Amino acid sequence: MAATRACLVSLVVALAFLFFFEGTAGVSEQDLRQSPDGDIFDCVPVSKQPAFDNPLLKNHTIQMRPFYHPGGLYDDSNNVLHPITQTWHQNGRCPENSVPIRRTKEEDVLRASLVNWYGKKRPKNILKLYPVSSDVTSGHQHAVASSSLDKYYGTKITTNLWKPTTETAQDFSLTQLWIIAGSYGNNDLNTIEAGWQVYPAMYGDANPRLFIYWTSDAYQKTGCYNLFCSGFVQTNEQIAIGGSLSPQSVYGGSQYEFDILIWKDPTGGNWWLQVGSTIVGYWPSSIFSYLASSASYVQWGGEVYSPPNAGQTSTQMGSGHFPSEWYGKASYIRNIQVVDSSSYLRLPNGLGLIHQWPNCYNVQNGTSSNEWGTYIFYGGPGRNSKCP
């Protein structure tokens, strides 16, 4: 058994390294950037990134800019209170016509509980939130808001950044948005996901990091975190997906935040990602089935994962404090908007809340007439006297 596992680990590591270095062939030493937290980023030519190993993108023509940007946006320069940055910028940025790709190390892969699922979500452990449901699978806990009364072509949020603690290295804590179509029942669920997460088993540290995810078959075989597999096409050199974010919000003090906008370009058909004022890249519509047209659900909020059968975790969600503590102490997502069929950003209708164990993690929503618009406060400490 031990020998079999050793062989498996060696094979997976070898394949991972082969995939990575083939994808970055021709990158010279001056095209490396090292982050103060130890990450190494390769500045890879746009046309050499992992996206184009996807057979569906064999003859894909790179679209460097969207044809259309949704209307109705607040002025980004005035909307964010205290903006965040990425730590790797301290050592320079990549040149134009290249993209920063975080280098996967051998210890990253070996740290995973199942090395063949490194960089992926395991479908049997995913909470079936689509459509809104109270069903729960082992290990996952959520505090989210959901809207499902229309067809959707994107969403925009402003979220504050925290550094939640995790009970074990295998636990994760994240804040994200979901853009969803299809169903679990037919194994054809399509999702586009983006946000920030703390995930020691994946990254080797407890830093909050920018992440993305996608799937077109209910997490069975397609999709992955960040750029660990083909699919997402990055077009900008400024943002490193998987890179650390700083500074974090302070309990009772300054709140540091950033915007995420995802929308479907009505002309090109691709789903574009914007972080702050930077357009990062896109998910080609050809890698999806239902999302090639539109989304049926949009969700926003927090998620915590701990290994199944481990009992209630003390991993924090968001700030680790309940939403009732409100601004400056609890996590929030504000200025929640959805993109309609006219490619215009508007307030969502019919917001529903999902919180399986409100004494562990909870969510509250509200609406304001100022730049907060539709918002939620969410999070919690996990295990406590009322959450055994």
Tab-separated table of C-alpha atoms in Angstrom:
chain	number	residue	atom	x	y	z
A	1	MET	CA	0.000	0.000	0.000
A	2	ALA	CA	2.782	2.417	0.927
A	3	ALA	CA	4.644	1.612	-2.277
A	4	THR	CA	1.501	2.165	-4.332
A	5	ARG	CA	0.903	5.528	-2.706
A	6	ALA	CA	4.523	6.564	-3.261
A	7	CYS	CA	4.221	5.680	-6.956
A	8	LEU	CA	0.986	7.623	-7.242
A	9	VAL	CA	2.471	10.685	-5.578
A	10	SER	CA	5.536	10.565	-7.813
A	11	LEU	CA	3.397	10.223	-10.943
A	12	VAL	CA	1.101	13.096	-10.031
A	13	VAL	CA	3.989	15.359	-9.094
A	14	ALA	CA	5.815	14.523	-12.302
A	15	LEU	CA	2.720	15.213	-14.406
A	16	ALA	CA	2.070	18.468	-12.561
A	17	PHE	CA	5.635	19.647	-13.123
A	18	LEU	CA	5.565	18.545	-16.771
A	19	PHE	CA	2.292	20.415	-17.328
A	20	PHE	CA	3.604	23.560	-15.699
A	21	PHE	CA	7.003	23.747	-17.359
A	22	GLU	CA	5.624	22.871	-20.800
A	23	GLY	CA	3.135	25.699	-20.321
A	24	THR	CA	5.927	28.159	-19.509
A	25	ALA	CA	8.515	27.137	-22.069
A	26	GLY	CA	10.782	29.973	-23.056
A	27	VAL	CA	10.364	31.964	-19.854
A	28	SER	CA	13.711	33.495	-18.905
A	29	GLU	CA	15.105	34.235	-15.452
A	30	GLN	CA	14.296	37.934	-15.707
A	31	ASP	CA	10.660	36.960	-16.213
A	32	LEU	CA	10.327	35.707	-12.622
A	33	ARG	CA	8.850	37.662	-9.728
A	34	GLN	CA	9.194	36.546	-6.116
A	35	SER	CA	6.697	37.655	-3.502
A	36	PRO	CA	7.818	38.504	0.059
A	37	ASP	CA	5.674	35.575	1.241
A	38	GLY	CA	7.781	33.114	-0.776
A	39	ASP	CA	5.597	32.718	-3.853
A	40	ILE	CA	7.272	32.611	-7.248
A	41	PHE	CA	5.397	34.004	-10.247
A	42	ASP	CA	6.412	33.243	-13.815
A	43	CYS	CA	5.648	35.984	-16.331
A	44	VAL	CA	4.264	33.812	-19.105
A	45	PRO	CA	3.438	35.065	-22.620
A	46	VAL	CA	-0.332	35.403	-22.977
A	47	SER	CA	-0.435	32.771	-25.711
A	48	LYS	CA	1.570	30.237	-23.625
A	49	GLN	CA	-0.684	30.096	-20.550
A	50	PRO	CA	-2.427	26.846	-19.469
A	51	ALA	CA	-5.824	27.921	-20.889
A	52	PHE	CA	-4.880	26.780	-24.363
A	53	ASP	CA	-4.292	23.157	-23.368
A	54	ASN	CA	-8.086	22.853	-23.354
A	55	PRO	CA	-9.200	21.035	-26.546
A	56	LEU	CA	-12.232	23.342	-26.721
A	57	LEU	CA	-9.834	26.262	-27.147
A	58	LYS	CA	-7.627	24.663	-29.796
A	59	ASN	CA	-8.467	27.289	-32.418
A	60	HIS	CA	-9.451	30.015	-29.976
A	61	THR	CA	-8.485	33.561	-30.889
A	62	ILE	CA	-7.382	35.515	-27.823
A	63	GLN	CA	-9.671	38.424	-27.025
A	64	MET	CA	-7.504	40.986	-25.241
A	65	ARG	CA	-10.370	43.335	-24.308
A	66	PRO	CA	-14.129	42.997	-23.916
A	67	PHE	CA	-16.300	44.548	-26.604
A	68	TYR	CA	-18.724	45.896	-24.026
A	69	HIS	CA	-18.585	46.967	-20.389
A	70	PRO	CA	-21.831	46.966	-18.342
A	71	GLY	CA	-23.379	50.311	-17.498
A	72	GLY	CA	-24.611	51.542	-14.138
A	73	LEU	CA	-21.313	51.272	-12.264
A	74	TYR	CA	-20.405	53.434	-9.328
A	75	ASP	CA	-17.124	55.283	-9.783
A	76	ASP	CA	-14.575	52.715	-8.560
A	77	SER	CA	-12.175	55.413	-7.376
A	78	ASN	CA	-14.792	56.737	-4.944
A	79	ASN	CA	-16.526	53.515	-3.988
A	80	VAL	CA	-13.738	51.603	-2.220
A	81	LEU	CA	-12.914	52.847	1.286
A	82	HIS	CA	-9.347	51.542	1.728
A	83	PRO	CA	-8.136	49.542	-1.297
A	84	ILE	CA	-6.022	46.406	-1.043
A	85	THR	CA	-3.050	45.315	-3.149
A	86	GLN	CA	-1.079	42.145	-3.874
A	87	THR	CA	2.165	41.534	-2.002
A	88	TRP	CA	4.097	40.371	-5.084
A	89	HIS	CA	3.892	43.923	-6.464
A	90	GLN	CA	6.634	44.882	-4.000
A	91	ASN	CA	9.119	43.152	-6.298
A	92	GLY	CA	7.843	44.475	-9.608
A	93	ARG	CA	5.213	43.373	-12.068
A	94	CYS	CA	5.165	41.404	-15.287
A	95	PRO	CA	5.775	43.099	-18.649
A	96	GLU	CA	2.987	43.739	-21.131
A	97	ASN	CA	1.684	40.787	-23.185
A	98	SER	CA	2.502	38.367	-20.359
A	99	VAL	CA	0.562	37.105	-17.335
A	100	PRO	CA	1.760	36.184	-13.813
A	101	ILE	CA	1.255	32.503	-12.982
A	102	ARG	CA	1.981	31.270	-9.470
A	103	ARG	CA	4.486	28.417	-9.642
A	104	THR	CA	3.216	25.127	-8.225
A	105	LYS	CA	5.848	23.519	-6.005
A	106	GLU	CA	6.246	19.850	-5.153
A	107	GLU	CA	5.385	20.507	-1.515
A	108	ASP	CA	2.132	22.166	-2.605
A	109	VAL	CA	0.947	18.974	-4.270
A	110	LEU	CA	2.201	16.677	-1.484
A	111	ARG	CA	0.408	18.767	1.134
A	112	ALA	CA	-3.000	17.884	-0.336
A	113	SER	CA	-5.010	15.144	1.395
A	114	LEU	CA	-5.639	13.551	-2.019
A	115	VAL	CA	-2.953	14.554	-4.469
A	116	ASN	CA	-5.024	13.694	-7.536
A	117	TRP	CA	-7.589	16.297	-6.428
A	118	TYR	CA	-5.066	19.074	-5.844
A	119	GLY	CA	-6.519	22.351	-7.097
A	120	LYS	CA	-10.027	20.913	-7.449
A	121	LYS	CA	-13.176	20.613	-5.398
A	122	ARG	CA	-14.332	17.075	-4.627
A	123	PRO	CA	-17.912	16.753	-5.929
A	124	LYS	CA	-19.189	14.474	-3.155
A	125	ASN	CA	-18.278	17.080	-0.546
A	126	ILE	CA	-19.877	20.106	-2.224
A	127	LEU	CA	-22.939	21.662	-0.623
A	128	LYS	CA	-25.833	21.559	-3.064
A	129	LEU	CA	-26.869	25.200	-2.913
A	130	TYR	CA	-28.326	25.261	-6.402
A	131	PRO	CA	-31.223	25.958	-6.277
A	132	VAL	CA	-31.641	27.308	-2.731
A	133	SER	CA	-31.738	24.297	-0.423
A	134	SER	CA	-31.254	23.377	3.209
A	135	ASP	CA	-29.506	20.132	2.285
A	136	VAL	CA	-25.952	19.879	3.540
A	137	THR	CA	-23.040	17.605	2.757
A	138	SER	CA	-20.362	16.731	5.244
A	139	GLY	CA	-17.707	19.327	5.899
A	140	HIS	CA	-19.168	22.451	4.235
A	141	GLN	CA	-20.967	25.297	5.988
A	142	HIS	CA	-22.288	28.431	4.325
A	143	ALA	CA	-23.743	31.836	5.134
A	144	VAL	CA	-24.862	33.248	1.794
A	145	ALA	CA	-27.487	35.286	-0.021
A	146	SER	CA	-29.037	34.082	-3.263
A	147	SER	CA	-31.140	35.471	-6.113
A	148	SER	CA	-32.931	33.218	-8.600
A	149	LEU	CA	-35.837	35.172	-10.091
A	150	ASP	CA	-34.375	36.059	-13.466
A	151	LYS	CA	-31.761	35.337	-16.092
A	152	TYR	CA	-28.415	36.793	-15.102
A	153	TYR	CA	-25.444	37.987	-17.130
A	154	GLY	CA	-23.061	38.834	-14.302
A	155	THR	CA	-22.713	40.388	-10.872
A	156	LYS	CA	-20.651	42.968	-9.004
A	157	ILE	CA	-19.742	43.200	-5.304
A	158	THR	CA	-17.537	45.134	-2.911
A	159	THR	CA	-16.155	42.951	-0.092
A	160	ASN	CA	-13.920	43.676	2.876
A	161	LEU	CA	-10.847	41.505	3.412
A	162	TRP	CA	-9.975	39.545	6.574
A	163	LYS	CA	-7.518	36.871	7.665
A	164	PRO	CA	-9.666	34.179	9.330
A	165	THR	CA	-7.925	31.428	11.279
A	166	THR	CA	-8.401	27.788	10.298
A	167	GLU	CA	-8.453	24.924	12.773
A	168	THR	CA	-6.396	22.585	10.571
A	169	ALA	CA	-4.336	22.994	7.413
A	170	GLN	CA	-7.021	21.067	5.493
A	171	ASP	CA	-9.733	23.567	6.479
A	172	PHE	CA	-10.468	26.573	4.313
A	173	SER	CA	-12.420	29.789	4.754
A	174	LEU	CA	-13.538	31.907	1.841
A	175	THR	CA	-15.716	34.748	0.641
A	176	GLN	CA	-16.974	34.555	-2.911
A	177	LEU	CA	-19.626	35.059	-5.536
A	178	TRP	CA	-21.204	32.266	-7.576
A	179	ILE	CA	-22.705	32.543	-11.076
A	180	ILE	CA	-24.710	29.369	-11.709
A	181	ALA	CA	-26.731	27.439	-14.291
A	182	GLY	CA	-27.632	23.773	-14.798
A	183	SER	CA	-28.172	21.208	-12.055
A	184	TYR	CA	-26.472	18.645	-9.854
A	185	GLY	CA	-29.053	16.025	-10.721
A	186	ASN	CA	-27.915	15.827	-14.340
A	187	ASN	CA	-24.207	16.422	-13.534
A	188	ASP	CA	-24.325	19.470	-15.786
A	189	LEU	CA	-23.984	22.237	-13.206
A	190	ASN	CA	-22.077	25.229	-14.608
A	191	THR	CA	-20.451	27.700	-12.210
A	192	ILE	CA	-18.163	30.711	-12.332
A	193	GLU	CA	-16.743	31.639	-8.927
A	194	ALA	CA	-14.394	34.327	-7.602
A	195	GLY	CA	-13.385	35.823	-4.266
A	196	TRP	CA	-10.741	35.534	-1.558
A	197	GLN	CA	-9.778	32.532	0.548
A	198	VAL	CA	-7.475	31.260	3.288
A	199	TYR	CA	-6.486	27.666	2.454
A	200	PRO	CA	-3.210	26.438	4.056
A	201	ALA	CA	-3.299	22.989	2.422
A	202	MET	CA	-3.335	24.554	-1.032
A	203	TYR	CA	-0.995	27.513	-0.600
A	204	GLY	CA	1.224	26.542	2.354
A	205	ASP	CA	0.346	29.596	4.441
A	206	ALA	CA	-2.588	31.398	6.056
A	207	ASN	CA	-2.587	34.486	3.809
A	208	PRO	CA	-5.869	35.584	2.225
A	209	ARG	CA	-5.587	35.130	-1.531
A	210	LEU	CA	-7.510	36.050	-4.654
A	211	PHE	CA	-9.022	32.954	-6.263
A	212	ILE	CA	-11.293	31.861	-9.105
A	213	TYR	CA	-13.034	28.565	-9.914
A	214	TRP	CA	-15.188	27.117	-12.666
A	215	THR	CA	-16.881	23.862	-13.626
A	216	SER	CA	-19.233	22.721	-16.402
A	217	ASP	CA	-20.134	19.257	-15.047
A	218	ALA	CA	-20.972	19.703	-11.337
A	219	TYR	CA	-17.284	19.503	-10.300
A	220	GLN	CA	-16.911	15.983	-11.712
A	221	LYS	CA	-14.025	16.362	-14.162
A	222	THR	CA	-13.941	19.904	-15.500
A	223	GLY	CA	-12.648	23.044	-13.857
A	224	CYS	CA	-10.278	23.932	-11.043
A	225	TYR	CA	-9.025	26.670	-8.778
A	226	ASN	CA	-7.105	29.540	-10.338
A	227	LEU	CA	-4.924	28.504	-13.292
A	228	PHE	CA	-4.232	24.911	-12.186
A	229	CYS	CA	-5.987	23.670	-15.326
A	230	SER	CA	-6.937	24.994	-18.742
A	231	GLY	CA	-9.996	27.194	-19.172
A	232	PHE	CA	-9.643	30.761	-17.869
A	233	VAL	CA	-7.784	33.080	-20.272
A	234	GLN	CA	-5.815	35.794	-18.477
A	235	THR	CA	-5.062	38.931	-20.478
A	236	ASN	CA	-3.594	41.325	-17.892
A	237	GLU	CA	-0.147	41.432	-16.258
A	238	GLN	CA	-1.171	43.368	-13.130
A	239	ILE	CA	-3.173	40.789	-11.136
A	240	ALA	CA	-1.865	37.389	-9.992
A	241	ILE	CA	-4.655	34.886	-9.485
A	242	GLY	CA	-3.767	32.928	-6.351
A	243	GLY	CA	-1.612	35.804	-5.098
A	244	SER	CA	-1.757	37.123	-1.518
A	245	LEU	CA	-3.862	40.189	-0.715
A	246	SER	CA	-3.058	42.918	1.823
A	247	PRO	CA	-3.666	44.713	4.066
A	248	GLN	CA	-6.483	43.001	5.955
A	249	SER	CA	-9.314	44.737	7.797
A	250	VAL	CA	-8.831	45.544	11.481
A	251	TYR	CA	-11.438	44.604	14.088
A	252	GLY	CA	-12.846	47.907	15.291
A	253	GLY	CA	-10.570	49.786	12.892
A	254	SER	CA	-9.923	50.386	9.178
A	255	GLN	CA	-11.817	48.260	6.677
A	256	TYR	CA	-9.883	47.262	3.565
A	257	GLU	CA	-11.944	46.181	0.580
A	258	PHE	CA	-12.015	45.584	-3.153
A	259	ASP	CA	-14.500	45.153	-5.995
A	260	ILE	CA	-15.147	42.077	-8.111
A	261	LEU	CA	-17.168	42.325	-11.303
A	262	ILE	CA	-17.982	39.430	-13.644
A	263	TRP	CA	-20.119	39.957	-16.729
A	264	LYS	CA	-20.975	38.272	-20.002
A	265	ASP	CA	-19.849	40.329	-22.990
A	266	PRO	CA	-22.936	40.433	-25.263
A	267	THR	CA	-20.779	40.685	-28.383
A	268	GLY	CA	-17.980	38.199	-27.721
A	269	GLY	CA	-20.038	35.942	-25.433
A	270	ASN	CA	-17.177	35.434	-22.958
A	271	TRP	CA	-17.468	35.945	-19.188
A	272	TRP	CA	-15.038	38.680	-18.110
A	273	LEU	CA	-13.443	39.150	-14.690
A	274	GLN	CA	-12.569	42.578	-13.298
A	275	VAL	CA	-10.818	43.037	-9.932
A	276	GLY	CA	-10.910	46.627	-8.744
A	277	SER	CA	-10.462	48.664	-11.908
A	278	THR	CA	-8.342	45.988	-13.637
A	279	ILE	CA	-9.861	43.709	-16.276
A	280	VAL	CA	-8.035	40.428	-15.604
A	281	GLY	CA	-9.280	38.018	-18.291
A	282	TYR	CA	-12.215	35.798	-19.208
A	283	TRP	CA	-13.840	32.382	-19.222
A	284	PRO	CA	-14.566	31.499	-22.878
A	285	SER	CA	-18.251	30.679	-23.409
A	286	SER	CA	-17.195	27.530	-25.308
A	287	ILE	CA	-16.097	25.753	-22.095
A	288	PHE	CA	-19.681	25.879	-20.777
A	289	SER	CA	-23.065	24.499	-21.750
A	290	TYR	CA	-25.741	26.505	-19.889
A	291	LEU	CA	-23.483	29.468	-19.145
A	292	ALA	CA	-22.847	29.806	-22.860
A	293	SER	CA	-26.225	31.551	-22.719
A	294	SER	CA	-26.979	32.960	-19.239
A	295	ALA	CA	-27.066	32.160	-15.520
A	296	SER	CA	-30.087	31.050	-13.490
A	297	TYR	CA	-28.779	31.814	-9.990
A	298	VAL	CA	-26.355	34.242	-8.425
A	299	GLN	CA	-25.056	33.873	-4.855
A	300	TRP	CA	-22.755	35.802	-2.524
A	301	GLY	CA	-21.300	35.046	0.901
A	302	GLY	CA	-18.976	32.925	2.999
A	303	GLU	CA	-18.051	29.249	3.089
A	304	VAL	CA	-16.038	27.138	5.526
A	305	TYR	CA	-14.795	23.615	4.909
A	306	SER	CA	-13.354	21.101	7.347
A	307	PRO	CA	-12.601	17.408	6.755
A	308	PRO	CA	-15.711	15.193	6.977
A	309	ASN	CA	-16.373	13.450	10.304
A	310	ALA	CA	-14.119	15.924	12.151
A	311	GLY	CA	-17.029	17.445	14.068
A	312	GLN	CA	-17.852	21.132	14.214
A	313	THR	CA	-14.793	23.171	13.289
A	314	SER	CA	-13.605	26.366	14.962
A	315	THR	CA	-12.429	27.713	11.605
A	316	GLN	CA	-13.548	31.316	11.327
A	317	MET	CA	-15.712	32.627	8.523
A	318	GLY	CA	-14.941	36.188	7.467
A	319	SER	CA	-13.817	38.185	10.502
A	320	GLY	CA	-14.759	35.331	12.839
A	321	HIS	CA	-17.549	37.477	14.307
A	322	PHE	CA	-21.310	37.291	13.824
A	323	PRO	CA	-23.086	39.730	11.478
A	324	SER	CA	-24.937	41.289	14.420
A	325	GLU	CA	-21.663	43.052	15.371
A	326	TRP	CA	-22.079	45.046	12.157
A	327	TYR	CA	-19.687	47.467	10.469
A	328	GLY	CA	-16.043	47.480	11.549
A	329	LYS	CA	-16.316	44.105	13.262
A	330	ALA	CA	-18.218	41.754	10.959
A	331	SER	CA	-17.535	40.758	7.360
A	332	TYR	CA	-19.683	42.313	4.668
A	333	ILE	CA	-20.418	42.275	0.973
A	334	ARG	CA	-21.972	45.537	-0.165
A	335	ASN	CA	-23.106	47.207	-3.366
A	336	ILE	CA	-24.412	43.840	-4.612
A	337	GLN	CA	-25.602	44.221	-8.204
A	338	VAL	CA	-26.554	41.895	-11.039
A	339	VAL	CA	-26.145	42.364	-14.786
A	340	ASP	CA	-29.450	42.139	-16.659
A	341	SER	CA	-30.215	41.248	-20.272
A	342	SER	CA	-29.518	44.846	-21.321
A	343	SER	CA	-25.984	44.581	-19.865
A	344	TYR	CA	-26.913	47.026	-17.131
A	345	LEU	CA	-26.055	46.696	-13.444
A	346	ARG	CA	-29.063	46.860	-11.131
A	347	LEU	CA	-30.110	45.746	-7.649
A	348	PRO	CA	-31.003	42.034	-7.300
A	349	ASN	CA	-34.596	40.971	-6.676
A	350	GLY	CA	-35.924	38.405	-4.223
A	351	LEU	CA	-32.842	37.900	-2.059
A	352	GLY	CA	-32.938	34.643	-0.070
A	353	LEU	CA	-30.602	33.720	2.811
A	354	ILE	CA	-28.953	30.339	3.460
A	355	HIS	CA	-27.402	29.598	6.861
A	356	GLN	CA	-27.656	25.993	7.995
A	357	TRP	CA	-26.296	26.579	11.518
A	358	PRO	CA	-26.858	30.235	12.458
A	359	ASN	CA	-25.268	29.716	15.882
A	360	CYS	CA	-22.041	28.789	14.088
A	361	TYR	CA	-22.161	31.082	11.035
A	362	ASN	CA	-24.918	33.513	10.147
A	363	VAL	CA	-25.944	36.059	7.508
A	364	GLN	CA	-28.142	39.182	7.517
A	365	ASN	CA	-29.124	41.402	4.616
A	366	GLY	CA	-30.305	44.964	4.092
A	367	THR	CA	-30.689	47.777	1.561
A	368	SER	CA	-29.433	51.349	1.731
A	369	SER	CA	-30.009	54.371	-0.478
A	370	ASN	CA	-26.284	55.242	-0.544
A	371	GLU	CA	-23.327	53.422	-2.129
A	372	TRP	CA	-23.949	50.413	0.132
A	373	GLY	CA	-27.015	49.506	-1.944
A	374	THR	CA	-27.971	45.871	-1.305
A	375	TYR	CA	-25.631	44.318	1.247
A	376	ILE	CA	-25.072	41.396	3.581
A	377	PHE	CA	-23.140	40.969	6.809
A	378	TYR	CA	-22.060	37.371	7.394
A	379	GLY	CA	-19.665	35.095	9.265
A	380	GLY	CA	-18.981	33.646	12.676
A	381	PRO	CA	-16.482	31.807	14.880
A	382	GLY	CA	-17.619	28.246	14.283
A	383	ARG	CA	-17.478	26.125	17.402
A	384	ASN	CA	-18.750	27.960	20.525
A	385	SER	CA	-21.054	27.328	23.505
A	386	LYS	CA	-24.143	27.466	21.245
A	387	CYS	CA	-22.489	25.668	18.335
A	388	PRO	CA	-21.061	22.417	19.695
